[in-house]
mmCIF file of C-alpha atoms and ligand atoms in Angstrom:
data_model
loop_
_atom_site.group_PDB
_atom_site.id
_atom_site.type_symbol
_atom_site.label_atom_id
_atom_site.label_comp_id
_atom_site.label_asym_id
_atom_site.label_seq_id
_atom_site.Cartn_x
_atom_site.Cartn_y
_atom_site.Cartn_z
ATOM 1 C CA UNK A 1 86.841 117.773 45.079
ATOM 2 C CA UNK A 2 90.234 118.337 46.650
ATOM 3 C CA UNK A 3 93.162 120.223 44.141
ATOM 4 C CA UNK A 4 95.902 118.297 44.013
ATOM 5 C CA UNK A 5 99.012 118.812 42.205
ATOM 6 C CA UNK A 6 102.088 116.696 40.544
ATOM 7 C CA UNK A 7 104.932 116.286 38.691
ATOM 8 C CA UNK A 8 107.417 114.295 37.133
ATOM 9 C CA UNK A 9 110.818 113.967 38.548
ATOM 10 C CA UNK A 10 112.418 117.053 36.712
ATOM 11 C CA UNK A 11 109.798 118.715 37.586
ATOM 12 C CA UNK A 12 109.436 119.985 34.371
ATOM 13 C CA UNK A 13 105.988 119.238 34.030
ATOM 14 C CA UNK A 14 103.634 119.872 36.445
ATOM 15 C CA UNK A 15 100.157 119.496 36.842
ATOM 16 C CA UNK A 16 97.077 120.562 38.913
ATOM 17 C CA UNK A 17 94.161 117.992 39.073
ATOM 18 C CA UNK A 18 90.822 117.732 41.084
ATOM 19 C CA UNK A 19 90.808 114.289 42.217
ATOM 20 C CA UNK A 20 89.199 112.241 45.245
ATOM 21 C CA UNK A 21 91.982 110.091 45.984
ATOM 22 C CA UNK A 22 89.429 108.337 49.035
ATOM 23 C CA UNK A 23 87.977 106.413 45.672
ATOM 24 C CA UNK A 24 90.016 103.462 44.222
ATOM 25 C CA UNK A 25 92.501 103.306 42.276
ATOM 26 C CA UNK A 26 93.402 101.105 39.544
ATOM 27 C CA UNK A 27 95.561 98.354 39.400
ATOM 28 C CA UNK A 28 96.442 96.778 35.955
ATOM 29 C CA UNK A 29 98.401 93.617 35.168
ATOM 30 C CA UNK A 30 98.289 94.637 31.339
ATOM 31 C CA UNK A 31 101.444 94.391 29.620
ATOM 32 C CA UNK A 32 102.054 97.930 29.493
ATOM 33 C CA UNK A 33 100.792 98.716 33.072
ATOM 34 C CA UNK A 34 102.222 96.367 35.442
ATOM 35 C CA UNK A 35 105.926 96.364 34.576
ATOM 36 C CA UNK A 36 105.300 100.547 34.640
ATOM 37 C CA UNK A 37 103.407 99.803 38.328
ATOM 38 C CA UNK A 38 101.309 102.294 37.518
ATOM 39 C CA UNK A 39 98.573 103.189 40.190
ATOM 40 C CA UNK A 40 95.950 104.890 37.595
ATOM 41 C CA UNK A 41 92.818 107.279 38.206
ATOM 42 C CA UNK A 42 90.769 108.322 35.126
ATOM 43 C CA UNK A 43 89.298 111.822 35.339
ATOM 44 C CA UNK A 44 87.772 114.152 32.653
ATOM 45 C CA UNK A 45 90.250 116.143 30.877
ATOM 46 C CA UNK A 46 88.057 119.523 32.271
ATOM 47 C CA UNK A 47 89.082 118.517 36.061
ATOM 48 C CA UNK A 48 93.056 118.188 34.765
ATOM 49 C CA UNK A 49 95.724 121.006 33.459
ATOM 50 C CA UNK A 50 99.541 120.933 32.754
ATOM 51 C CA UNK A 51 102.431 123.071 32.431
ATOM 52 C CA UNK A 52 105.246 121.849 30.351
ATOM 53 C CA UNK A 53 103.676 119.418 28.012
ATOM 54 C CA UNK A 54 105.820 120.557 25.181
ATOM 55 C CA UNK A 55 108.244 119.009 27.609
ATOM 56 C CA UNK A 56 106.376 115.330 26.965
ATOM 57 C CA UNK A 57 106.745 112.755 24.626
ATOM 58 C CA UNK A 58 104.762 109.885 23.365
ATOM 59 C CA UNK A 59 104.381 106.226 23.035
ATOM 60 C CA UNK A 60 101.107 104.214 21.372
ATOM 61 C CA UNK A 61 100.455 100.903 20.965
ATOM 62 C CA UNK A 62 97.825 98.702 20.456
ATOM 63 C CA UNK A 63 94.604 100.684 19.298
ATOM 64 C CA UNK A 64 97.047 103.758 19.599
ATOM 65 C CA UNK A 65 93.567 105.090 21.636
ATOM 66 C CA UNK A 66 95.826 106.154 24.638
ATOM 67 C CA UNK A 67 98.310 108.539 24.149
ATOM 68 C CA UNK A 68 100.883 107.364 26.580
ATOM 69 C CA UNK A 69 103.327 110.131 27.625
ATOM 70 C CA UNK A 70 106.460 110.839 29.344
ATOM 71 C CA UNK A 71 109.341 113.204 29.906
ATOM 72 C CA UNK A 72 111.533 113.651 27.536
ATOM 73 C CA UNK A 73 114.292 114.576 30.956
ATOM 74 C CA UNK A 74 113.705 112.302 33.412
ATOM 75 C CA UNK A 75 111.158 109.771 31.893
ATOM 76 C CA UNK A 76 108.183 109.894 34.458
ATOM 77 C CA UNK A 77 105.312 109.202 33.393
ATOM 78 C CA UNK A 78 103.364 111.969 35.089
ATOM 79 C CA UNK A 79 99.718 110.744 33.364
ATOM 80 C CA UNK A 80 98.414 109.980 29.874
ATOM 81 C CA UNK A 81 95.780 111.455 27.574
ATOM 82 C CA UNK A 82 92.508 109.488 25.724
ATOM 83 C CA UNK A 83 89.179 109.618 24.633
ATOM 84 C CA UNK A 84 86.601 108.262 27.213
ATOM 85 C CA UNK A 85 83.017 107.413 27.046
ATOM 86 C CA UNK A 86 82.264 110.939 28.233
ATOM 87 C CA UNK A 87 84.465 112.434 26.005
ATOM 88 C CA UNK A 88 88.641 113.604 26.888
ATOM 89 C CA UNK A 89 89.550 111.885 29.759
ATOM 90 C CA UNK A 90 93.625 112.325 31.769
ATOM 91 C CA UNK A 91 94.592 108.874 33.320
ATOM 92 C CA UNK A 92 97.066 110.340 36.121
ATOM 93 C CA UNK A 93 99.258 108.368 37.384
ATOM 94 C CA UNK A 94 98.561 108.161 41.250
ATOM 95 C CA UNK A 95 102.001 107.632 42.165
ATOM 96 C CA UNK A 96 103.350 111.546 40.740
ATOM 97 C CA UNK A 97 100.846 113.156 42.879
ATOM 98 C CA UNK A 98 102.864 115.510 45.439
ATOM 99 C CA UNK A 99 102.637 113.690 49.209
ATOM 100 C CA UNK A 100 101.079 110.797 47.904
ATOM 101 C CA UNK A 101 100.769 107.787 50.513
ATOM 102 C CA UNK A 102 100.298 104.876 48.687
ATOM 103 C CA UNK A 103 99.652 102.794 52.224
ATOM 104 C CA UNK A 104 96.187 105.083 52.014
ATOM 105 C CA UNK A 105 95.095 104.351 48.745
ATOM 106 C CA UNK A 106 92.634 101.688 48.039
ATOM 107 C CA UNK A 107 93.767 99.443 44.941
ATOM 108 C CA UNK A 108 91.249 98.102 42.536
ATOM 109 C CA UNK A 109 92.555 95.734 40.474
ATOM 110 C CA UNK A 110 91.850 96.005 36.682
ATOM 111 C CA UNK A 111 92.683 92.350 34.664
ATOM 112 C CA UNK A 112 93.824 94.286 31.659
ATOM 113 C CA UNK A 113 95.682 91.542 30.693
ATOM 114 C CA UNK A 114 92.573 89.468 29.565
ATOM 115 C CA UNK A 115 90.857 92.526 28.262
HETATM 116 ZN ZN1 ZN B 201 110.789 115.147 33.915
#
């Protein structure tokens, strides 16, 4: 799968990711999601890597399952950490991606919300 990389808006983390940003991404109206407008895409933790972590922070909620991070600098939100069925999974937030084009990206909405 194509490498791509990201950041958040410091820059002071970065990631690499192998991703196939031709398959949909997700859309969530949850309460945490849709004010964020995050643009999600879950991939296992083995196909993701960071620099500058220590540079993150963290919010939970919920069933404090998700480890929702951020910059402590700028605030991006450059992806967050869980455990999936298949074991460590790295939600990336879509948007971060370097040379994203959203226009391109199929949405699939996710009713979080309900769920
Ligand atoms: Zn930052």
């Amino acid at each position: 799968m194509p490498l791509h990389t990201g950041s958040c808006h410091c820059q002071n983390v970065r990631y690499e990711v192998d991703i196939d940003l031709t398959q949909p991404v997700i859309e969530c109206n949850c309460s945490y999601c849709e004010p964020k407008g995050f643009l999600l895409s879950f991939v296992p933790a083995a196909s993701f890597s960071a620099q500058g972590e220590e540079n993150l922070t963290e919010y939970r909620f919920n069933t404090e399952k998700l480890q929702h991070l951020f910059c402590k600098t700028c605030g991006v939100q450059p992806f967050c950490r869980g455990e999936g069925k298949a074991g460590p999974t790295v939600a990336v937030n879509v948007r971060t991606i370097d040379g994203i084009e959203l226009g391109n990206l199929t949405r699939l909405p996710f009713d979080g919300r309900s769920a």
